[in-house]
PDB file of C-alpha atoms and ligand atoms in Angstrom:
ATOM      1  CA  UNK A   4       0.103  -0.038  -0.061  1.00 47.00           C
ATOM      2  CA  UNK A   5       2.874   2.481   0.805  1.00 45.00           C
ATOM      3  CA  UNK A   6       3.869   2.754  -2.800  1.00 50.00           C
ATOM      4  CA  UNK A   7       0.497   4.567  -3.451  1.00 83.00           C
ATOM      5  CA  UNK A   8       1.264   7.071  -0.801  1.00 93.00           C
ATOM      6  CA  UNK A   9       2.008  10.727  -1.744  1.00 95.00           C
ATOM      7  CA  UNK A  10       5.854  11.733  -1.881  1.00 93.00           C
ATOM      8  CA  UNK A  11       7.003  12.862   1.773  1.00 94.00           C
ATOM      9  CA  UNK A  12       4.649  10.667   3.728  1.00 97.00           C
ATOM     10  CA  UNK A  13       6.028   7.979   6.073  1.00 97.00           C
ATOM     11  CA  UNK A  14       3.135   5.881   7.274  1.00 98.00           C
ATOM     12  CA  UNK A  15       2.804   4.059  10.614  1.00 98.00           C
ATOM     13  CA  UNK A  16      -0.371   1.920  10.263  1.00 98.00           C
ATOM     14  CA  UNK A  17      -1.487   0.577  13.588  1.00 98.00           C
ATOM     15  CA  UNK A  18      -4.179  -1.828  14.343  1.00 98.00           C
ATOM     16  CA  UNK A  19      -5.312  -0.457  17.725  1.00 98.00           C
ATOM     17  CA  UNK A  20      -3.876   2.384  19.939  1.00 98.00           C
ATOM     18  CA  UNK A  21      -5.121   4.609  22.477  1.00 98.00           C
ATOM     19  CA  UNK A  22      -4.950   7.805  20.309  1.00 98.00           C
ATOM     20  CA  UNK A  23      -3.099   8.372  17.064  1.00 98.00           C
ATOM     21  CA  UNK A  24      -2.505  11.961  17.987  1.00 98.00           C
ATOM     22  CA  UNK A  25      -0.836  10.923  21.306  1.00 98.00           C
ATOM     23  CA  UNK A  26       1.520   8.492  19.247  1.00 98.00           C
ATOM     24  CA  UNK A  27       2.197  11.182  16.647  1.00 98.00           C
ATOM     25  CA  UNK A  28       3.029  13.766  19.373  1.00 98.00           C
ATOM     26  CA  UNK A  29       5.413  11.254  21.252  1.00 98.00           C
ATOM     27  CA  UNK A  30       7.064  10.581  17.590  1.00 98.00           C
ATOM     28  CA  UNK A  31       7.380  14.245  16.996  1.00 97.00           C
ATOM     29  CA  UNK A  32       8.816  15.072  20.284  1.00 96.00           C
ATOM     30  CA  UNK A  33      11.606  12.444  19.655  1.00 96.00           C
ATOM     31  CA  UNK A  34      12.513  13.876  16.298  1.00 96.00           C
ATOM     32  CA  UNK A  35      10.109  12.145  13.743  1.00 98.00           C
ATOM     33  CA  UNK A  36      10.346  14.087  10.462  1.00 97.00           C
ATOM     34  CA  UNK A  37       7.720  16.145   8.769  1.00 97.00           C
ATOM     35  CA  UNK A  38       5.384  13.813   6.886  1.00 97.00           C
ATOM     36  CA  UNK A  39       5.203  11.090   9.514  1.00 98.00           C
ATOM     37  CA  UNK A  40       1.636   9.886   9.630  1.00 98.00           C
ATOM     38  CA  UNK A  41       0.062   7.481  12.284  1.00 98.00           C
ATOM     39  CA  UNK A  42      -3.265   5.826  11.614  1.00 98.00           C
ATOM     40  CA  UNK A  43      -5.062   3.108  13.355  1.00 98.00           C
ATOM     41  CA  UNK A  44      -7.935   0.813  12.673  1.00 98.00           C
ATOM     42  CA  UNK A  45      -9.374   1.715  16.140  1.00 98.00           C
ATOM     43  CA  UNK A  46      -8.605   3.966  18.969  1.00 98.00           C
ATOM     44  CA  UNK A  47      -9.332   3.069  22.562  1.00 98.00           C
ATOM     45  CA  UNK A  48      -8.798   6.607  23.974  1.00 98.00           C
ATOM     46  CA  UNK A  49      -9.625   8.817  21.023  1.00 98.00           C
ATOM     47  CA  UNK A  50      -9.628  12.463  21.870  1.00 98.00           C
ATOM     48  CA  UNK A  51     -11.638  15.332  20.539  1.00 96.00           C
ATOM     49  CA  UNK A  52     -11.389  19.090  21.113  1.00 93.00           C
ATOM     50  CA  UNK A  53     -12.243  20.725  24.486  1.00 88.00           C
ATOM     51  CA  UNK A  54     -11.163  17.663  26.574  1.00 91.00           C
ATOM     52  CA  UNK A  55     -14.073  15.444  24.855  1.00 93.00           C
ATOM     53  CA  UNK A  56     -13.545  11.825  23.843  1.00 95.00           C
ATOM     54  CA  UNK A  57     -13.920  10.649  20.207  1.00 97.00           C
ATOM     55  CA  UNK A  58     -15.443   7.314  20.005  1.00 95.00           C
ATOM     56  CA  UNK A  59     -13.271   5.274  17.659  1.00 97.00           C
ATOM     57  CA  UNK A  60     -14.474   1.883  16.545  1.00 97.00           C
ATOM     58  CA  UNK A  61     -13.103   0.073  13.567  1.00 98.00           C
ATOM     59  CA  UNK A  62     -14.525   1.402  10.168  1.00 98.00           C
ATOM     60  CA  UNK A  63     -13.769   5.110  10.559  1.00 98.00           C
ATOM     61  CA  UNK A  64     -10.572   6.853   9.623  1.00 98.00           C
ATOM     62  CA  UNK A  65      -8.219   8.069  12.544  1.00 98.00           C
ATOM     63  CA  UNK A  66      -5.119   9.855  11.208  1.00 98.00           C
ATOM     64  CA  UNK A  67      -2.392  12.037  12.773  1.00 98.00           C
ATOM     65  CA  UNK A  68      -0.019  13.932  10.475  1.00 98.00           C
ATOM     66  CA  UNK A  69       3.285  15.397  11.877  1.00 98.00           C
ATOM     67  CA  UNK A  70       4.395  18.525  10.301  1.00 97.00           C
ATOM     68  CA  UNK A  71       7.403  20.758  11.049  1.00 96.00           C
ATOM     69  CA  UNK A  72       6.363  24.139   9.414  1.00 93.00           C
ATOM     70  CA  UNK A  73       8.943  26.814   9.775  1.00 89.00           C
ATOM     71  CA  UNK A  74       6.168  29.537  10.551  1.00 93.00           C
ATOM     72  CA  UNK A  75       5.492  31.935  13.255  1.00 94.00           C
ATOM     73  CA  UNK A  76       3.542  30.235  16.090  1.00 93.00           C
ATOM     74  CA  UNK A  77       0.706  32.870  15.433  1.00 92.00           C
ATOM     75  CA  UNK A  78       0.111  30.890  12.062  1.00 94.00           C
ATOM     76  CA  UNK A  79      -0.513  27.774  13.514  1.00 93.00           C
ATOM     77  CA  UNK A  80      -4.307  28.016  13.907  1.00 93.00           C
ATOM     78  CA  UNK A  81      -4.332  28.175  10.019  1.00 96.00           C
ATOM     79  CA  UNK A  82      -3.527  24.408   9.988  1.00 97.00           C
ATOM     80  CA  UNK A  83      -7.031  23.903  11.176  1.00 97.00           C
ATOM     81  CA  UNK A  84      -8.595  25.462   8.179  1.00 97.00           C
ATOM     82  CA  UNK A  85      -6.067  23.671   5.867  1.00 98.00           C
ATOM     83  CA  UNK A  86      -7.142  20.308   7.351  1.00 98.00           C
ATOM     84  CA  UNK A  87     -10.903  21.166   6.896  1.00 98.00           C
ATOM     85  CA  UNK A  88     -10.300  22.179   3.315  1.00 98.00           C
ATOM     86  CA  UNK A  89      -8.319  19.001   2.530  1.00 98.00           C
ATOM     87  CA  UNK A  90     -11.030  16.948   3.940  1.00 98.00           C
ATOM     88  CA  UNK A  91     -13.885  18.597   2.057  1.00 98.00           C
ATOM     89  CA  UNK A  92     -11.743  18.720  -1.297  1.00 98.00           C
ATOM     90  CA  UNK A  93     -11.362  14.981  -0.867  1.00 98.00           C
ATOM     91  CA  UNK A  94     -14.882  14.018  -0.022  1.00 98.00           C
ATOM     92  CA  UNK A  95     -16.753  16.412  -2.249  1.00 98.00           C
ATOM     93  CA  UNK A  96     -16.209  14.421  -5.515  1.00 97.00           C
ATOM     94  CA  UNK A  97     -17.630  11.277  -3.668  1.00 97.00           C
ATOM     95  CA  UNK A  98     -21.064  12.952  -3.075  1.00 97.00           C
ATOM     96  CA  UNK A  99     -23.977  13.440  -5.350  1.00 96.00           C
ATOM     97  CA  UNK A 100     -24.626  16.713  -3.766  1.00 96.00           C
ATOM     98  CA  UNK A 101     -21.157  18.142  -2.887  1.00 97.00           C
ATOM     99  CA  UNK A 102     -22.744  21.473  -1.881  1.00 96.00           C
ATOM    100  CA  UNK A 103     -24.169  19.593   1.141  1.00 96.00           C
ATOM    101  CA  UNK A 104     -20.644  19.656   2.635  1.00 97.00           C
ATOM    102  CA  UNK A 105     -19.805  22.408   5.005  1.00 97.00           C
ATOM    103  CA  UNK A 106     -17.212  23.971   7.115  1.00 97.00           C
ATOM    104  CA  UNK A 107     -18.070  24.877  10.681  1.00 95.00           C
ATOM    105  CA  UNK A 108     -15.740  27.339  12.323  1.00 94.00           C
ATOM    106  CA  UNK A 109     -13.237  26.630  13.592  1.00 91.00           C
ATOM    107  CA  UNK A 110     -12.581  23.160  12.512  1.00 91.00           C
ATOM    108  CA  UNK A 111     -15.479  20.895  11.875  1.00 95.00           C
ATOM    109  CA  UNK A 112     -16.684  19.372   8.700  1.00 97.00           C
ATOM    110  CA  UNK A 113     -20.373  18.851   8.289  1.00 97.00           C
ATOM    111  CA  UNK A 114     -22.512  16.928   5.864  1.00 97.00           C
ATOM    112  CA  UNK A 115     -26.050  18.072   5.603  1.00 96.00           C
ATOM    113  CA  UNK A 116     -25.516  20.130   8.636  1.00 94.00           C
ATOM    114  CA  UNK A 117     -24.480  17.117  10.770  1.00 96.00           C
ATOM    115  CA  UNK A 118     -20.803  16.394  11.884  1.00 96.00           C
ATOM    116  CA  UNK A 119     -18.941  14.190   9.622  1.00 98.00           C
ATOM    117  CA  UNK A 120     -15.450  14.729  10.570  1.00 98.00           C
ATOM    118  CA  UNK A 121     -13.422  16.369  13.428  1.00 97.00           C
ATOM    119  CA  UNK A 122     -10.000  17.969  13.560  1.00 98.00           C
ATOM    120  CA  UNK A 123      -7.674  18.223  16.556  1.00 97.00           C
ATOM    121  CA  UNK A 124      -4.438  20.244  16.074  1.00 96.00           C
ATOM    122  CA  UNK A 125      -1.709  19.937  18.736  1.00 96.00           C
ATOM    123  CA  UNK A 126       1.512  21.883  18.589  1.00 95.00           C
ATOM    124  CA  UNK A 127       4.856  22.507  20.176  1.00 95.00           C
ATOM    125  CA  UNK A 128       6.894  25.673  20.002  1.00 92.00           C
ATOM    126  CA  UNK A 129      10.587  25.615  19.377  1.00 85.00           C
ATOM    127  CA  UNK A 130      13.568  26.836  21.367  1.00 88.00           C
ATOM    128  CA  UNK A 131      12.417  30.272  19.978  1.00 90.00           C
ATOM    129  CA  UNK A 132       8.936  30.178  21.369  1.00 90.00           C
ATOM    130  CA  UNK A 133       7.656  32.562  18.612  1.00 94.00           C
ATOM    131  CA  UNK A 134       8.245  29.729  16.104  1.00 93.00           C
ATOM    132  CA  UNK A 135       6.490  26.427  15.710  1.00 91.00           C
ATOM    133  CA  UNK A 136       8.699  23.255  16.307  1.00 94.00           C
ATOM    134  CA  UNK A 137       5.951  20.644  15.071  1.00 96.00           C
ATOM    135  CA  UNK A 138       2.315  20.380  14.800  1.00 97.00           C
ATOM    136  CA  UNK A 139       0.238  17.314  14.757  1.00 98.00           C
ATOM    137  CA  UNK A 140      -2.981  17.578  12.646  1.00 98.00           C
ATOM    138  CA  UNK A 141      -5.459  14.851  13.987  1.00 98.00           C
ATOM    139  CA  UNK A 142      -8.373  13.907  11.677  1.00 98.00           C
ATOM    140  CA  UNK A 143     -11.210  11.708  12.539  1.00 98.00           C
ATOM    141  CA  UNK A 144     -13.822  11.035   9.724  1.00 98.00           C
ATOM    142  CA  UNK A 145     -17.041   9.153  10.247  1.00 98.00           C
ATOM    143  CA  UNK A 146     -16.953   6.790   7.564  1.00 98.00           C
ATOM    144  CA  UNK A 147     -19.019   3.813   8.619  1.00 98.00           C
ATOM    145  CA  UNK A 148     -20.129   5.079  12.164  1.00 97.00           C
ATOM    146  CA  UNK A 149     -21.226   8.037  13.855  1.00 96.00           C
ATOM    147  CA  UNK A 150     -22.113   8.860  17.323  1.00 94.00           C
ATOM    148  CA  UNK A 151     -25.712   9.463  18.203  1.00 91.00           C
ATOM    149  CA  UNK A 152     -26.096  12.106  20.741  1.00 82.00           C
ATOM    150  CA  UNK A 153     -29.146  14.016  20.543  1.00 73.00           C
ATOM    151  CA  UNK A 154     -27.572  17.480  21.181  1.00 79.00           C
ATOM    152  CA  UNK A 155     -24.616  16.961  18.737  1.00 86.00           C
ATOM    153  CA  UNK A 156     -26.102  15.577  15.361  1.00 93.00           C
ATOM    154  CA  UNK A 157     -23.646  13.514  13.468  1.00 97.00           C
ATOM    155  CA  UNK A 158     -23.513  11.477  10.471  1.00 97.00           C
ATOM    156  CA  UNK A 159     -21.202   9.103   8.482  1.00 98.00           C
ATOM    157  CA  UNK A 160     -20.486   8.594   4.784  1.00 98.00           C
ATOM    158  CA  UNK A 161     -22.182   5.155   4.944  1.00 98.00           C
ATOM    159  CA  UNK A 162     -25.306   6.693   6.552  1.00 97.00           C
ATOM    160  CA  UNK A 163     -25.408   9.107   3.670  1.00 97.00           C
ATOM    161  CA  UNK A 164     -25.104   6.029   1.194  1.00 96.00           C
ATOM    162  CA  UNK A 165     -21.405   6.545   0.214  1.00 96.00           C
ATOM    163  CA  UNK A 166     -19.830   3.191   0.190  1.00 94.00           C
ATOM    164  CA  UNK A 167     -16.165   4.218   0.533  1.00 96.00           C
ATOM    165  CA  UNK A 168     -13.619   2.622   2.935  1.00 97.00           C
ATOM    166  CA  UNK A 169     -11.129   4.358   5.207  1.00 97.00           C
ATOM    167  CA  UNK A 170      -8.397   2.699   3.279  1.00 97.00           C
ATOM    168  CA  UNK A 171      -9.618   4.082   0.086  1.00 97.00           C
ATOM    169  CA  UNK A 172      -9.781   7.568   1.464  1.00 97.00           C
ATOM    170  CA  UNK A 173      -6.207   7.735   3.116  1.00 98.00           C
ATOM    171  CA  UNK A 174      -4.046   8.301   0.101  1.00 97.00           C
ATOM    172  CA  UNK A 175      -6.079  11.094  -1.724  1.00 97.00           C
ATOM    173  CA  UNK A 176      -6.526  12.852   1.684  1.00 98.00           C
ATOM    174  CA  UNK A 177      -2.922  12.644   2.466  1.00 98.00           C
ATOM    175  CA  UNK A 178      -2.213  13.943  -1.091  1.00 98.00           C
ATOM    176  CA  UNK A 179      -4.520  16.839  -0.711  1.00 98.00           C
ATOM    177  CA  UNK A 180      -3.168  17.688   2.605  1.00 98.00           C
ATOM    178  CA  UNK A 181       0.530  17.942   1.286  1.00 97.00           C
ATOM    179  CA  UNK A 182      -0.545  19.791  -1.698  1.00 97.00           C
ATOM    180  CA  UNK A 183      -2.497  22.479   0.422  1.00 98.00           C
ATOM    181  CA  UNK A 184       0.532  22.590   2.904  1.00 97.00           C
ATOM    182  CA  UNK A 185       2.865  23.408  -0.005  1.00 96.00           C
ATOM    183  CA  UNK A 186       0.442  26.133  -1.301  1.00 97.00           C
ATOM    184  CA  UNK A 187       0.061  27.427   2.286  1.00 97.00           C
ATOM    185  CA  UNK A 188       3.841  27.751   2.621  1.00 94.00           C
ATOM    186  CA  UNK A 189       4.374  29.551  -0.695  1.00 96.00           C
ATOM    187  CA  UNK A 190       1.048  31.455  -0.938  1.00 97.00           C
ATOM    188  CA  UNK A 191       0.060  32.077   2.690  1.00 96.00           C
ATOM    189  CA  UNK A 192      -3.282  31.785   4.265  1.00 97.00           C
ATOM    190  CA  UNK A 193      -5.448  33.926   1.808  1.00 97.00           C
ATOM    191  CA  UNK A 194      -6.259  31.142  -0.734  1.00 97.00           C
ATOM    192  CA  UNK A 195      -7.137  28.653   2.060  1.00 97.00           C
ATOM    193  CA  UNK A 196      -9.276  31.153   3.827  1.00 97.00           C
ATOM    194  CA  UNK A 197     -11.218  31.754   0.578  1.00 97.00           C
ATOM    195  CA  UNK A 198     -11.501  28.066  -0.019  1.00 98.00           C
ATOM    196  CA  UNK A 199     -12.818  27.540   3.490  1.00 98.00           C
ATOM    197  CA  UNK A 200     -15.201  30.515   3.226  1.00 97.00           C
ATOM    198  CA  UNK A 201     -16.567  29.082  -0.007  1.00 97.00           C
ATOM    199  CA  UNK A 202     -18.045  26.176   2.072  1.00 97.00           C
ATOM    200  CA  UNK A 203     -18.558  27.909   5.424  1.00 96.00           C
ATOM    201  CA  UNK A 204     -21.803  26.763   6.849  1.00 93.00           C
ATOM    202  CA  UNK A 205     -24.181  29.511   8.100  1.00 90.00           C
ATOM    203  CA  UNK A 206     -22.319  32.564   6.547  1.00 94.00           C
ATOM    204  CA  UNK A 207     -24.433  35.716   7.086  1.00 94.00           C
ATOM    205  CA  UNK A 208     -26.721  33.987   9.492  1.00 94.00           C
ATOM    206  CA  UNK A 209     -27.259  34.451  13.180  1.00 94.00           C
ATOM    207  CA  UNK A 210     -25.161  32.078  15.236  1.00 93.00           C
ATOM    208  CA  UNK A 211     -24.654  31.645  19.073  1.00 92.00           C
ATOM    209  CA  UNK A 212     -21.181  31.112  20.578  1.00 92.00           C
ATOM    210  CA  UNK A 213     -19.914  30.026  23.853  1.00 89.00           C
ATOM    211  CA  UNK A 214     -16.326  31.590  24.454  1.00 83.00           C
ATOM    212  CA  UNK A 215     -14.099  33.019  27.044  1.00 81.00           C
ATOM    213  CA  UNK A 216     -16.492  35.975  27.487  1.00 79.00           C
ATOM    214  CA  UNK A 217     -19.455  33.671  28.174  1.00 86.00           C
ATOM    215  CA  UNK A 218     -22.362  33.227  25.585  1.00 90.00           C
ATOM    216  CA  UNK A 219     -22.967  35.697  22.805  1.00 89.00           C
ATOM    217  CA  UNK A 220     -24.776  35.705  19.502  1.00 92.00           C
ATOM    218  CA  UNK A 221     -24.574  37.623  16.294  1.00 94.00           C
ATOM    219  CA  UNK A 222     -24.301  37.438  12.596  1.00 96.00           C
ATOM    220  CA  UNK A 223     -21.550  35.115  11.304  1.00 95.00           C
ATOM    221  CA  UNK A 224     -19.805  37.700   9.103  1.00 96.00           C
ATOM    222  CA  UNK A 225     -16.767  35.572   8.115  1.00 96.00           C
ATOM    223  CA  UNK A 226     -13.270  34.849   9.202  1.00 96.00           C
ATOM    224  CA  UNK A 227     -10.295  37.334   9.373  1.00 96.00           C
ATOM    225  CA  UNK A 228      -6.796  36.940   8.018  1.00 94.00           C
ATOM    226  CA  UNK A 229      -5.759  35.236  11.151  1.00 93.00           C
ATOM    227  CA  UNK A 230      -8.653  32.806  11.270  1.00 94.00           C
ATOM    228  CA  UNK A 231     -10.676  34.425  13.916  1.00 94.00           C
ATOM    229  CA  UNK A 232     -14.401  34.399  13.529  1.00 95.00           C
ATOM    230  CA  UNK A 233     -16.067  37.807  12.786  1.00 96.00           C
ATOM    231  CA  UNK A 234     -19.284  38.367  14.553  1.00 95.00           C
ATOM    232  CA  UNK A 235     -21.656  41.236  13.591  1.00 96.00           C
ATOM    233  CA  UNK A 236     -23.710  42.998  16.339  1.00 92.00           C
ATOM    234  CA  UNK A 237     -25.310  46.183  16.582  1.00 91.00           C
ATOM    235  CA  UNK A 238     -23.751  47.488  13.404  1.00 91.00           C
ATOM    236  CA  UNK A 239     -20.307  46.534  14.597  1.00 95.00           C
ATOM    237  CA  UNK A 240     -18.026  43.675  13.716  1.00 95.00           C
ATOM    238  CA  UNK A 241     -16.036  41.906  16.467  1.00 92.00           C
ATOM    239  CA  UNK A 242     -13.207  39.384  16.355  1.00 92.00           C
ATOM    240  CA  UNK A 243     -13.751  36.195  18.118  1.00 91.00           C
ATOM    241  CA  UNK A 244     -10.373  34.292  18.183  1.00 89.00           C
ATOM    242  CA  UNK A 245     -11.559  31.188  20.402  1.00 86.00           C
ATOM    243  CA  UNK A 246     -15.075  30.014  20.923  1.00 84.00           C
ATOM    244  CA  UNK A 247     -17.489  27.072  20.153  1.00 86.00           C
ATOM    245  CA  UNK A 248     -20.223  27.731  17.768  1.00 89.00           C
ATOM    246  CA  UNK A 249     -23.224  26.201  19.591  1.00 84.00           C
ATOM    247  CA  UNK A 250     -25.730  26.637  16.885  1.00 75.00           C
ATOM    248  CA  UNK A 251     -28.207  29.062  15.328  1.00 62.00           C
ATOM    249  CA  UNK A 252     -29.470  31.505  17.896  1.00 41.00           C
ATOM    250  CA  UNK A 253     -33.041  31.072  18.911  1.00 35.00           C
TER     251      UNK A 253
HETATM  252  C1  BTN B 434     -13.200  17.187  17.422  1.00 73.69           C
HETATM  253  O1  BTN B 434     -14.043  17.445  16.598  1.00 73.69           O
HETATM  254  O2  BTN B 434     -13.490  17.189  18.741  1.00 73.69           O
HETATM  255  C2  BTN B 434     -11.751  16.601  16.985  1.00 73.69           C
HETATM  256  C3  BTN B 434     -11.765  14.977  16.881  1.00 73.69           C
HETATM  257  C4  BTN B 434     -10.525  14.548  16.479  1.00 73.69           C
HETATM  258  C5  BTN B 434     -10.481  13.150  16.341  1.00 73.69           C
HETATM  259  C6  BTN B 434      -9.142  12.648  15.696  1.00 73.69           C
HETATM  260  S1  BTN B 434      -9.272  10.782  15.385  1.00 73.69           S
HETATM  261  C7  BTN B 434      -7.499  10.795  15.084  1.00 73.69           C
HETATM  262  C8  BTN B 434      -6.877  11.899  16.080  1.00 73.69           C
HETATM  263  N1  BTN B 434      -6.508  11.036  17.228  1.00 73.69           N
HETATM  264  C9  BTN B 434      -7.324  11.477  18.335  1.00 73.69           C
HETATM  265  O3  BTN B 434      -7.291  10.973  19.523  1.00 73.69           O
HETATM  266  N2  BTN B 434      -7.984  12.573  17.945  1.00 73.69           N
HETATM  267  C10 BTN B 434      -7.935  12.737  16.526  1.00 73.69           C
END
């Protein structure tokens, strides 16, 4: 299988592990090169954002990619947008209605408004703390299964009638990630931001957020050049660098 992988990828394909992100971080911290990828058929302690778990039975895709981008640490949040665009670019051609695929700020991928994939970026700064040492991009795609929690609607490719396997998705996804990474290093964030916005769910609509300042709502007006969400309220636009979108406001 490895001969089909994109140039620059070193794949470590595991059967079962606690978390591919934990393994990739361990490898990165001990010097693993850019392009090291850890996958697992299942995870026993998969992790999501905000300290949540990520239920990880066999059948879905669990992947963690080590990158060593020589960029200022302030640019690391851009990687989440890169991962989301790589996911939707890879999955869109498989769908009868690719416009049903959406990006939810900051890092989710939705299909018909339900969560299809999640992204967990973990980073380490260099000896010069204004620069990145490494970043691990963790991707979980609901290929066969999805959780059923009433308050967090989710779906899978199988549930939407798309009969692809995790194995078949892996190489195209890694290829797209590496292409976008190269474009990001040479062209910067602007093209990625535009590609992300082209599929942004709920743009121009009222959203509610839970952030460091508590709950707020307003119009989802876009994303700025650093990846912060732009929230329109009372005729003004505010930047929200960190928050969770909890839905359309009532
Ligand atoms: C989220 O939406 O909360 C992010 C989920 C990220 C899950 C992936 S699965 C592969 C990698 N290993 C983990 O433990 N988490 C990420």
